[in-house]
Amino acid sequence: MSGPGSGASAPGSARDTRPMSADAVIFDFDGLLMDTESTSLASWQWEWRQHGLELDVDGFFADHGGDVTEQRYARLAESVGPGFRREISHERRVAYRERLHRDLGLSAGIGDWLAEAGVMGLRLAVASSSAGEWVRGHLSRADVLTKFEVLASGDEVPLAKPDPGVYELALARLGLAAARAVAVEDTPHGVAAARAAGLRCIAIPNRHADPARFGAASLVLASAADMGLAAALRALG
């Protein structure tokens, strides 16, 4: 049997006997498990174009979690002027976004991570600043909802990330101390929330995030496809 450091077996394989550093993995949702950040941006860009305008994407993504829909409509209304009809705009944009979501699957490598977690006996959770209905709906459509033992969502806590409340809720539902779980995040404010909850954190920056802002993460990967879950957990030490 090979031990740590031996070249005879790959990290995460059945022959790798190094102890795991966690009992559970807690994932963010938007931009990590599924790239709903890009579909959101695309839907807003499309809606601005219905008014003959182009959305300035600078500042589109907030430095915090939670719902910023009304702020985005207020910005659009200001640009369109008195003829803006919020109800019509919303219905049209959401319909377009839902068409994009029909073909939206899990982010690269995430399916393999979930499968690997099952083989390893790891418990899985989601801690998202989004509403629970949003998260459950997408995970159900991707046929992975049942893989997650615990869901903690933004409509269950007073404050959005970077506040640690949603991670603390997930840990309470898992019945685990922070030292026995690892978070996976795609934004700097998500990493900040995980760290404030006492969690180690693997960062996989989404395509709209600046990779230079993830210094607080325990490990940064370009994609879940770049490293297996077991190897990533062992890289945390």
PDB file of C-alpha atoms in Angstrom:
ATOM      1  CA  MET A   1       0.000   0.000   0.000  1.00  0.00           C
ATOM      2  CA  SER A   2       1.430   3.366  -0.929  1.00  0.00           C
ATOM      3  CA  GLY A   3       1.774   6.176   1.603  1.00  0.00           C
ATOM      4  CA  PRO A   4       1.764   9.966   1.344  1.00  0.00           C
ATOM      5  CA  GLY A   5       4.230  11.261  -1.195  1.00  0.00           C
ATOM      6  CA  SER A   6       4.464   7.980  -3.099  1.00  0.00           C
ATOM      7  CA  GLY A   7       4.154   8.217  -6.851  1.00  0.00           C
ATOM      8  CA  ALA A   8       2.354   4.870  -6.967  1.00  0.00           C
ATOM      9  CA  SER A   9      -1.169   6.252  -6.553  1.00  0.00           C
ATOM     10  CA  ALA A  10      -2.911   9.471  -7.489  1.00  0.00           C
ATOM     11  CA  PRO A  11      -4.476  11.710  -4.812  1.00  0.00           C
ATOM     12  CA  GLY A  12      -8.106  10.799  -4.296  1.00  0.00           C
ATOM     13  CA  SER A  13      -7.683   7.242  -5.665  1.00  0.00           C
ATOM     14  CA  ALA A  14      -8.826   4.186  -3.712  1.00  0.00           C
ATOM     15  CA  ARG A  15      -5.191   3.444  -2.744  1.00  0.00           C
ATOM     16  CA  ASP A  16      -4.502   6.887  -1.245  1.00  0.00           C
ATOM     17  CA  THR A  17      -4.811   6.363   2.522  1.00  0.00           C
ATOM     18  CA  ARG A  18      -4.034   9.859   3.763  1.00  0.00           C
ATOM     19  CA  PRO A  19      -6.721  11.005   6.224  1.00  0.00           C
ATOM     20  CA  MET A  20      -9.367  13.352   4.874  1.00  0.00           C
ATOM     21  CA  SER A  21      -9.408  16.838   6.330  1.00  0.00           C
ATOM     22  CA  ALA A  22     -13.191  17.292   6.307  1.00  0.00           C
ATOM     23  CA  ASP A  23     -16.492  15.530   6.847  1.00  0.00           C
ATOM     24  CA  ALA A  24     -18.531  17.899   4.680  1.00  0.00           C
ATOM     25  CA  VAL A  25     -18.194  20.307   1.776  1.00  0.00           C
ATOM     26  CA  ILE A  26     -20.392  23.408   1.664  1.00  0.00           C
ATOM     27  CA  PHE A  27     -20.844  24.932  -1.792  1.00  0.00           C
ATOM     28  CA  ASP A  28     -21.992  28.369  -2.830  1.00  0.00           C
ATOM     29  CA  PHE A  29     -24.550  28.214  -5.636  1.00  0.00           C
ATOM     30  CA  ASP A  30     -24.655  31.112  -8.140  1.00  0.00           C
ATOM     31  CA  GLY A  31     -21.541  31.219 -10.300  1.00  0.00           C
ATOM     32  CA  LEU A  32     -20.093  28.098  -8.695  1.00  0.00           C
ATOM     33  CA  LEU A  33     -22.339  25.054  -8.967  1.00  0.00           C
ATOM     34  CA  MET A  34     -24.036  26.615 -11.991  1.00  0.00           C
ATOM     35  CA  ASP A  35     -23.103  29.746 -13.930  1.00  0.00           C
ATOM     36  CA  THR A  36     -26.276  31.690 -13.245  1.00  0.00           C
ATOM     37  CA  GLU A  37     -24.139  34.824 -12.943  1.00  0.00           C
ATOM     38  CA  SER A  38     -23.523  34.787 -16.693  1.00  0.00           C
ATOM     39  CA  THR A  39     -27.156  34.107 -17.549  1.00  0.00           C
ATOM     40  CA  SER A  40     -28.198  36.964 -15.262  1.00  0.00           C
ATOM     41  CA  LEU A  41     -25.798  39.364 -16.957  1.00  0.00           C
ATOM     42  CA  ALA A  42     -26.892  38.185 -20.413  1.00  0.00           C
ATOM     43  CA  SER A  43     -30.559  38.734 -19.553  1.00  0.00           C
ATOM     44  CA  TRP A  44     -29.905  42.289 -18.401  1.00  0.00           C
ATOM     45  CA  GLN A  45     -27.789  43.088 -21.443  1.00  0.00           C
ATOM     46  CA  TRP A  46     -30.593  41.744 -23.650  1.00  0.00           C
ATOM     47  CA  GLU A  47     -33.222  43.810 -21.855  1.00  0.00           C
ATOM     48  CA  TRP A  48     -31.196  47.017 -22.149  1.00  0.00           C
ATOM     49  CA  ARG A  49     -30.940  46.366 -25.896  1.00  0.00           C
ATOM     50  CA  GLN A  50     -34.739  46.184 -26.145  1.00  0.00           C
ATOM     51  CA  HIS A  51     -34.607  49.892 -25.325  1.00  0.00           C
ATOM     52  CA  GLY A  52     -31.787  50.612 -27.787  1.00  0.00           C
ATOM     53  CA  LEU A  53     -29.271  50.884 -24.946  1.00  0.00           C
ATOM     54  CA  GLU A  54     -26.109  49.084 -23.874  1.00  0.00           C
ATOM     55  CA  LEU A  55     -25.583  48.042 -20.273  1.00  0.00           C
ATOM     56  CA  ASP A  56     -22.355  49.263 -18.706  1.00  0.00           C
ATOM     57  CA  VAL A  57     -21.184  46.110 -16.961  1.00  0.00           C
ATOM     58  CA  ASP A  58     -18.911  48.076 -14.635  1.00  0.00           C
ATOM     59  CA  GLY A  59     -20.360  47.589 -11.180  1.00  0.00           C
ATOM     60  CA  PHE A  60     -22.998  45.125 -12.372  1.00  0.00           C
ATOM     61  CA  PHE A  61     -21.825  42.482  -9.915  1.00  0.00           C
ATOM     62  CA  ALA A  62     -22.133  43.668  -6.327  1.00  0.00           C
ATOM     63  CA  ASP A  63     -19.464  43.114  -3.676  1.00  0.00           C
ATOM     64  CA  HIS A  64     -22.042  41.334  -1.539  1.00  0.00           C
ATOM     65  CA  GLY A  65     -24.601  38.580  -1.898  1.00  0.00           C
ATOM     66  CA  GLY A  66     -28.356  39.006  -1.931  1.00  0.00           C
ATOM     67  CA  ASP A  67     -30.934  40.362  -4.329  1.00  0.00           C
ATOM     68  CA  VAL A  68     -30.039  43.578  -6.184  1.00  0.00           C
ATOM     69  CA  THR A  69     -32.809  43.280  -8.769  1.00  0.00           C
ATOM     70  CA  GLU A  70     -34.565  46.519  -7.793  1.00  0.00           C
ATOM     71  CA  GLN A  71     -31.337  48.515  -7.955  1.00  0.00           C
ATOM     72  CA  ARG A  72     -30.756  47.168 -11.454  1.00  0.00           C
ATOM     73  CA  TYR A  73     -34.264  48.110 -12.572  1.00  0.00           C
ATOM     74  CA  ALA A  74     -33.841  51.561 -11.061  1.00  0.00           C
ATOM     75  CA  ARG A  75     -30.673  52.038 -13.102  1.00  0.00           C
ATOM     76  CA  LEU A  76     -32.458  50.897 -16.278  1.00  0.00           C
ATOM     77  CA  ALA A  77     -35.481  53.108 -15.580  1.00  0.00           C
ATOM     78  CA  GLU A  78     -33.251  56.136 -15.126  1.00  0.00           C
ATOM     79  CA  SER A  79     -31.590  55.473 -18.479  1.00  0.00           C
ATOM     80  CA  VAL A  80     -34.851  54.795 -20.365  1.00  0.00           C
ATOM     81  CA  GLY A  81     -36.799  57.701 -18.931  1.00  0.00           C
ATOM     82  CA  PRO A  82     -40.532  58.264 -18.308  1.00  0.00           C
ATOM     83  CA  GLY A  83     -41.703  55.587 -20.769  1.00  0.00           C
ATOM     84  CA  PHE A  84     -40.155  52.739 -18.778  1.00  0.00           C
ATOM     85  CA  ARG A  85     -42.617  50.049 -17.650  1.00  0.00           C
ATOM     86  CA  ARG A  86     -41.035  47.913 -14.962  1.00  0.00           C
ATOM     87  CA  GLU A  87     -43.630  45.112 -15.088  1.00  0.00           C
ATOM     88  CA  ILE A  88     -43.269  44.648 -18.847  1.00  0.00           C
ATOM     89  CA  SER A  89     -39.486  44.845 -18.640  1.00  0.00           C
ATOM     90  CA  HIS A  90     -39.338  42.275 -15.843  1.00  0.00           C
ATOM     91  CA  GLU A  91     -41.632  39.780 -17.554  1.00  0.00           C
ATOM     92  CA  ARG A  92     -39.686  40.023 -20.807  1.00  0.00           C
ATOM     93  CA  ARG A  93     -36.261  39.744 -19.161  1.00  0.00           C
ATOM     94  CA  VAL A  94     -37.183  36.792 -16.956  1.00  0.00           C
ATOM     95  CA  ALA A  95     -38.684  34.931 -19.920  1.00  0.00           C
ATOM     96  CA  TYR A  96     -35.435  35.424 -21.831  1.00  0.00           C
ATOM     97  CA  ARG A  97     -33.367  34.317 -18.818  1.00  0.00           C
ATOM     98  CA  GLU A  98     -35.452  31.166 -18.448  1.00  0.00           C
ATOM     99  CA  ARG A  99     -34.768  30.290 -22.077  1.00  0.00           C
ATOM    100  CA  LEU A 100     -31.055  30.527 -21.297  1.00  0.00           C
ATOM    101  CA  HIS A 101     -31.497  28.321 -18.240  1.00  0.00           C
ATOM    102  CA  ARG A 102     -33.017  25.477 -20.256  1.00  0.00           C
ATOM    103  CA  ASP A 103     -29.548  24.530 -21.487  1.00  0.00           C
ATOM    104  CA  LEU A 104     -27.616  25.464 -18.338  1.00  0.00           C
ATOM    105  CA  GLY A 105     -25.871  22.564 -16.630  1.00  0.00           C
ATOM    106  CA  LEU A 106     -23.385  22.232 -13.812  1.00  0.00           C
ATOM    107  CA  SER A 107     -20.130  24.159 -14.057  1.00  0.00           C
ATOM    108  CA  ALA A 108     -17.084  22.335 -15.421  1.00  0.00           C
ATOM    109  CA  GLY A 109     -15.839  19.619 -13.097  1.00  0.00           C
ATOM    110  CA  ILE A 110     -18.607  20.073 -10.519  1.00  0.00           C
ATOM    111  CA  GLY A 111     -20.452  16.898 -11.507  1.00  0.00           C
ATOM    112  CA  ASP A 112     -17.246  14.937 -10.966  1.00  0.00           C
ATOM    113  CA  TRP A 113     -16.731  16.578  -7.560  1.00  0.00           C
ATOM    114  CA  LEU A 114     -20.257  15.637  -6.464  1.00  0.00           C
ATOM    115  CA  ALA A 115     -19.768  12.052  -7.638  1.00  0.00           C
ATOM    116  CA  GLU A 116     -16.388  11.860  -5.908  1.00  0.00           C
ATOM    117  CA  ALA A 117     -17.896  13.204  -2.680  1.00  0.00           C
ATOM    118  CA  GLY A 118     -20.431  10.383  -2.771  1.00  0.00           C
ATOM    119  CA  VAL A 119     -17.715   7.761  -3.148  1.00  0.00           C
ATOM    120  CA  MET A 120     -15.752   9.343  -0.290  1.00  0.00           C
ATOM    121  CA  GLY A 121     -18.759   9.500   2.022  1.00  0.00           C
ATOM    122  CA  LEU A 122     -18.598  13.279   2.338  1.00  0.00           C
ATOM    123  CA  ARG A 123     -21.727  15.161   3.326  1.00  0.00           C
ATOM    124  CA  LEU A 124     -22.746  17.980   0.989  1.00  0.00           C
ATOM    125  CA  ALA A 125     -24.443  21.300   1.655  1.00  0.00           C
ATOM    126  CA  VAL A 126     -25.229  24.557  -0.105  1.00  0.00           C
ATOM    127  CA  ALA A 127     -24.881  27.977   1.541  1.00  0.00           C
ATOM    128  CA  SER A 128     -26.204  30.660  -0.796  1.00  0.00           C
ATOM    129  CA  SER A 129     -27.305  34.268  -0.391  1.00  0.00           C
ATOM    130  CA  SER A 130     -29.994  33.560  -2.993  1.00  0.00           C
ATOM    131  CA  ALA A 131     -33.522  32.467  -2.081  1.00  0.00           C
ATOM    132  CA  GLY A 132     -34.045  28.783  -1.362  1.00  0.00           C
ATOM    133  CA  GLU A 133     -36.636  28.398  -4.123  1.00  0.00           C
ATOM    134  CA  TRP A 134     -34.129  29.644  -6.704  1.00  0.00           C
ATOM    135  CA  VAL A 135     -31.423  27.248  -5.533  1.00  0.00           C
ATOM    136  CA  ARG A 136     -33.698  24.211  -5.234  1.00  0.00           C
ATOM    137  CA  GLY A 137     -35.262  24.854  -8.625  1.00  0.00           C
ATOM    138  CA  HIS A 138     -31.940  24.915 -10.455  1.00  0.00           C
ATOM    139  CA  LEU A 139     -30.491  21.930  -8.597  1.00  0.00           C
ATOM    140  CA  SER A 140     -33.672  19.949  -9.282  1.00  0.00           C
ATOM    141  CA  ARG A 141     -33.511  20.769 -12.984  1.00  0.00           C
ATOM    142  CA  ALA A 142     -29.857  19.652 -13.031  1.00  0.00           C
ATOM    143  CA  ASP A 143     -30.937  16.446 -11.235  1.00  0.00           C
ATOM    144  CA  VAL A 144     -28.521  16.911  -8.314  1.00  0.00           C
ATOM    145  CA  LEU A 145     -30.733  18.294  -5.534  1.00  0.00           C
ATOM    146  CA  THR A 146     -30.840  14.971  -3.685  1.00  0.00           C
ATOM    147  CA  LYS A 147     -27.040  14.927  -3.444  1.00  0.00           C
ATOM    148  CA  PHE A 148     -27.205  17.782  -0.912  1.00  0.00           C
ATOM    149  CA  GLU A 149     -28.121  16.919   2.647  1.00  0.00           C
ATOM    150  CA  VAL A 150     -28.460  20.557   3.714  1.00  0.00           C
ATOM    151  CA  LEU A 151     -29.493  23.781   1.992  1.00  0.00           C
ATOM    152  CA  ALA A 152     -29.116  27.157   3.721  1.00  0.00           C
ATOM    153  CA  SER A 153     -30.326  30.199   1.799  1.00  0.00           C
ATOM    154  CA  GLY A 154     -30.363  33.960   1.940  1.00  0.00           C
ATOM    155  CA  ASP A 155     -34.062  34.180   2.808  1.00  0.00           C
ATOM    156  CA  GLU A 156     -33.325  32.317   6.062  1.00  0.00           C
ATOM    157  CA  VAL A 157     -30.731  34.704   7.507  1.00  0.00           C
ATOM    158  CA  PRO A 158     -30.797  38.451   8.246  1.00  0.00           C
ATOM    159  CA  LEU A 159     -27.739  39.430   6.200  1.00  0.00           C
ATOM    160  CA  ALA A 160     -26.166  38.353   2.924  1.00  0.00           C
ATOM    161  CA  LYS A 161     -22.529  37.421   2.385  1.00  0.00           C
ATOM    162  CA  PRO A 162     -19.917  38.591   3.386  1.00  0.00           C
ATOM    163  CA  ASP A 163     -21.847  38.105   6.623  1.00  0.00           C
ATOM    164  CA  PRO A 164     -21.148  34.520   7.780  1.00  0.00           C
ATOM    165  CA  GLY A 165     -24.730  33.815   8.856  1.00  0.00           C
ATOM    166  CA  VAL A 166     -25.683  31.512   5.985  1.00  0.00           C
ATOM    167  CA  TYR A 167     -22.551  29.405   6.545  1.00  0.00           C
ATOM    168  CA  GLU A 168     -23.225  29.268  10.261  1.00  0.00           C
ATOM    169  CA  LEU A 169     -26.752  28.055   9.481  1.00  0.00           C
ATOM    170  CA  ALA A 170     -25.412  25.341   7.183  1.00  0.00           C
ATOM    171  CA  LEU A 171     -22.952  24.193   9.839  1.00  0.00           C
ATOM    172  CA  ALA A 172     -25.707  24.105  12.476  1.00  0.00           C
ATOM    173  CA  ARG A 173     -27.883  21.960  10.223  1.00  0.00           C
ATOM    174  CA  LEU A 174     -24.965  19.637   9.530  1.00  0.00           C
ATOM    175  CA  GLY A 175     -24.177  19.480  13.247  1.00  0.00           C
ATOM    176  CA  LEU A 176     -20.509  20.096  12.523  1.00  0.00           C
ATOM    177  CA  ALA A 177     -17.819  22.390  13.838  1.00  0.00           C
ATOM    178  CA  ALA A 178     -16.276  24.648  11.205  1.00  0.00           C
ATOM    179  CA  ALA A 179     -12.991  22.729  11.449  1.00  0.00           C
ATOM    180  CA  ARG A 180     -14.680  19.633   9.994  1.00  0.00           C
ATOM    181  CA  ALA A 181     -16.053  21.295   6.868  1.00  0.00           C
ATOM    182  CA  VAL A 182     -14.687  23.102   3.827  1.00  0.00           C
ATOM    183  CA  ALA A 183     -16.408  25.832   1.816  1.00  0.00           C
ATOM    184  CA  VAL A 184     -16.168  26.274  -1.952  1.00  0.00           C
ATOM    185  CA  GLU A 185     -16.769  29.779  -3.294  1.00  0.00           C
ATOM    186  CA  ASP A 186     -16.533  31.822  -6.486  1.00  0.00           C
ATOM    187  CA  THR A 187     -16.465  35.429  -5.181  1.00  0.00           C
ATOM    188  CA  PRO A 188     -14.278  37.404  -2.756  1.00  0.00           C
ATOM    189  CA  HIS A 189     -17.273  38.249  -0.532  1.00  0.00           C
ATOM    190  CA  GLY A 190     -18.207  34.573  -0.469  1.00  0.00           C
ATOM    191  CA  VAL A 191     -14.689  33.672   0.638  1.00  0.00           C
ATOM    192  CA  ALA A 192     -14.894  36.378   3.316  1.00  0.00           C
ATOM    193  CA  ALA A 193     -18.169  34.900   4.608  1.00  0.00           C
ATOM    194  CA  ALA A 194     -16.729  31.390   4.751  1.00  0.00           C
ATOM    195  CA  ARG A 195     -13.587  32.529   6.527  1.00  0.00           C
ATOM    196  CA  ALA A 196     -15.600  34.587   9.028  1.00  0.00           C
ATOM    197  CA  ALA A 197     -17.536  31.408   9.837  1.00  0.00           C
ATOM    198  CA  GLY A 198     -14.225  29.691  10.604  1.00  0.00           C
ATOM    199  CA  LEU A 199     -14.141  27.564   7.456  1.00  0.00           C
ATOM    200  CA  ARG A 200     -11.266  26.769   5.188  1.00  0.00           C
ATOM    201  CA  CYS A 201     -12.226  27.819   1.686  1.00  0.00           C
ATOM    202  CA  ILE A 202     -11.443  26.626  -1.820  1.00  0.00           C
ATOM    203  CA  ALA A 203     -12.004  29.416  -4.335  1.00  0.00           C
ATOM    204  CA  ILE A 204     -12.941  28.821  -7.951  1.00  0.00           C
ATOM    205  CA  PRO A 205     -13.343  32.411  -9.217  1.00  0.00           C
ATOM    206  CA  ASN A 206     -16.243  32.855 -11.598  1.00  0.00           C
ATOM    207  CA  ARG A 207     -15.530  34.379 -15.002  1.00  0.00           C
ATOM    208  CA  HIS A 208     -16.619  37.845 -13.825  1.00  0.00           C
ATOM    209  CA  ALA A 209     -14.462  37.935 -10.672  1.00  0.00           C
ATOM    210  CA  ASP A 210     -10.908  39.264 -10.407  1.00  0.00           C
ATOM    211  CA  PRO A 211      -8.655  36.311  -9.440  1.00  0.00           C
ATOM    212  CA  ALA A 212      -6.274  38.734  -7.704  1.00  0.00           C
ATOM    213  CA  ARG A 213      -8.906  39.346  -4.993  1.00  0.00           C
ATOM    214  CA  PHE A 214      -8.912  35.801  -3.606  1.00  0.00           C
ATOM    215  CA  GLY A 215      -5.931  36.071  -1.268  1.00  0.00           C
ATOM    216  CA  ALA A 216      -8.034  35.008   1.725  1.00  0.00           C
ATOM    217  CA  ALA A 217      -8.854  31.638   0.174  1.00  0.00           C
ATOM    218  CA  SER A 218      -7.040  28.530   1.388  1.00  0.00           C
ATOM    219  CA  LEU A 219      -6.700  27.257  -2.189  1.00  0.00           C
ATOM    220  CA  VAL A 220      -7.523  28.858  -5.548  1.00  0.00           C
ATOM    221  CA  LEU A 221      -8.351  26.799  -8.644  1.00  0.00           C
ATOM    222  CA  ALA A 222      -9.194  28.029 -12.124  1.00  0.00           C
ATOM    223  CA  SER A 223     -11.807  25.269 -12.448  1.00  0.00           C
ATOM    224  CA  ALA A 224     -13.086  22.233 -10.568  1.00  0.00           C
ATOM    225  CA  ALA A 225     -11.981  20.307 -13.656  1.00  0.00           C
ATOM    226  CA  ASP A 226      -8.349  21.128 -12.846  1.00  0.00           C
ATOM    227  CA  MET A 227      -8.135  18.972  -9.696  1.00  0.00           C
ATOM    228  CA  GLY A 228     -10.190  16.206  -8.138  1.00  0.00           C
ATOM    229  CA  LEU A 229     -12.068  16.926  -4.935  1.00  0.00           C
ATOM    230  CA  ALA A 230      -9.975  14.573  -2.807  1.00  0.00           C
ATOM    231  CA  ALA A 231      -6.755  16.153  -4.063  1.00  0.00           C
ATOM    232  CA  ALA A 232      -8.135  19.643  -3.401  1.00  0.00           C
ATOM    233  CA  LEU A 233      -9.098  18.751   0.150  1.00  0.00           C
ATOM    234  CA  ARG A 234      -5.718  17.206   0.830  1.00  0.00           C
ATOM    235  CA  ALA A 235      -4.001  20.300  -0.581  1.00  0.00           C
ATOM    236  CA  LEU A 236      -5.556  22.258   2.281  1.00  0.00           C
ATOM    237  CA  GLY A 237      -3.320  20.350   4.695  1.00  0.00           C
TER     238      GLY A 237
END
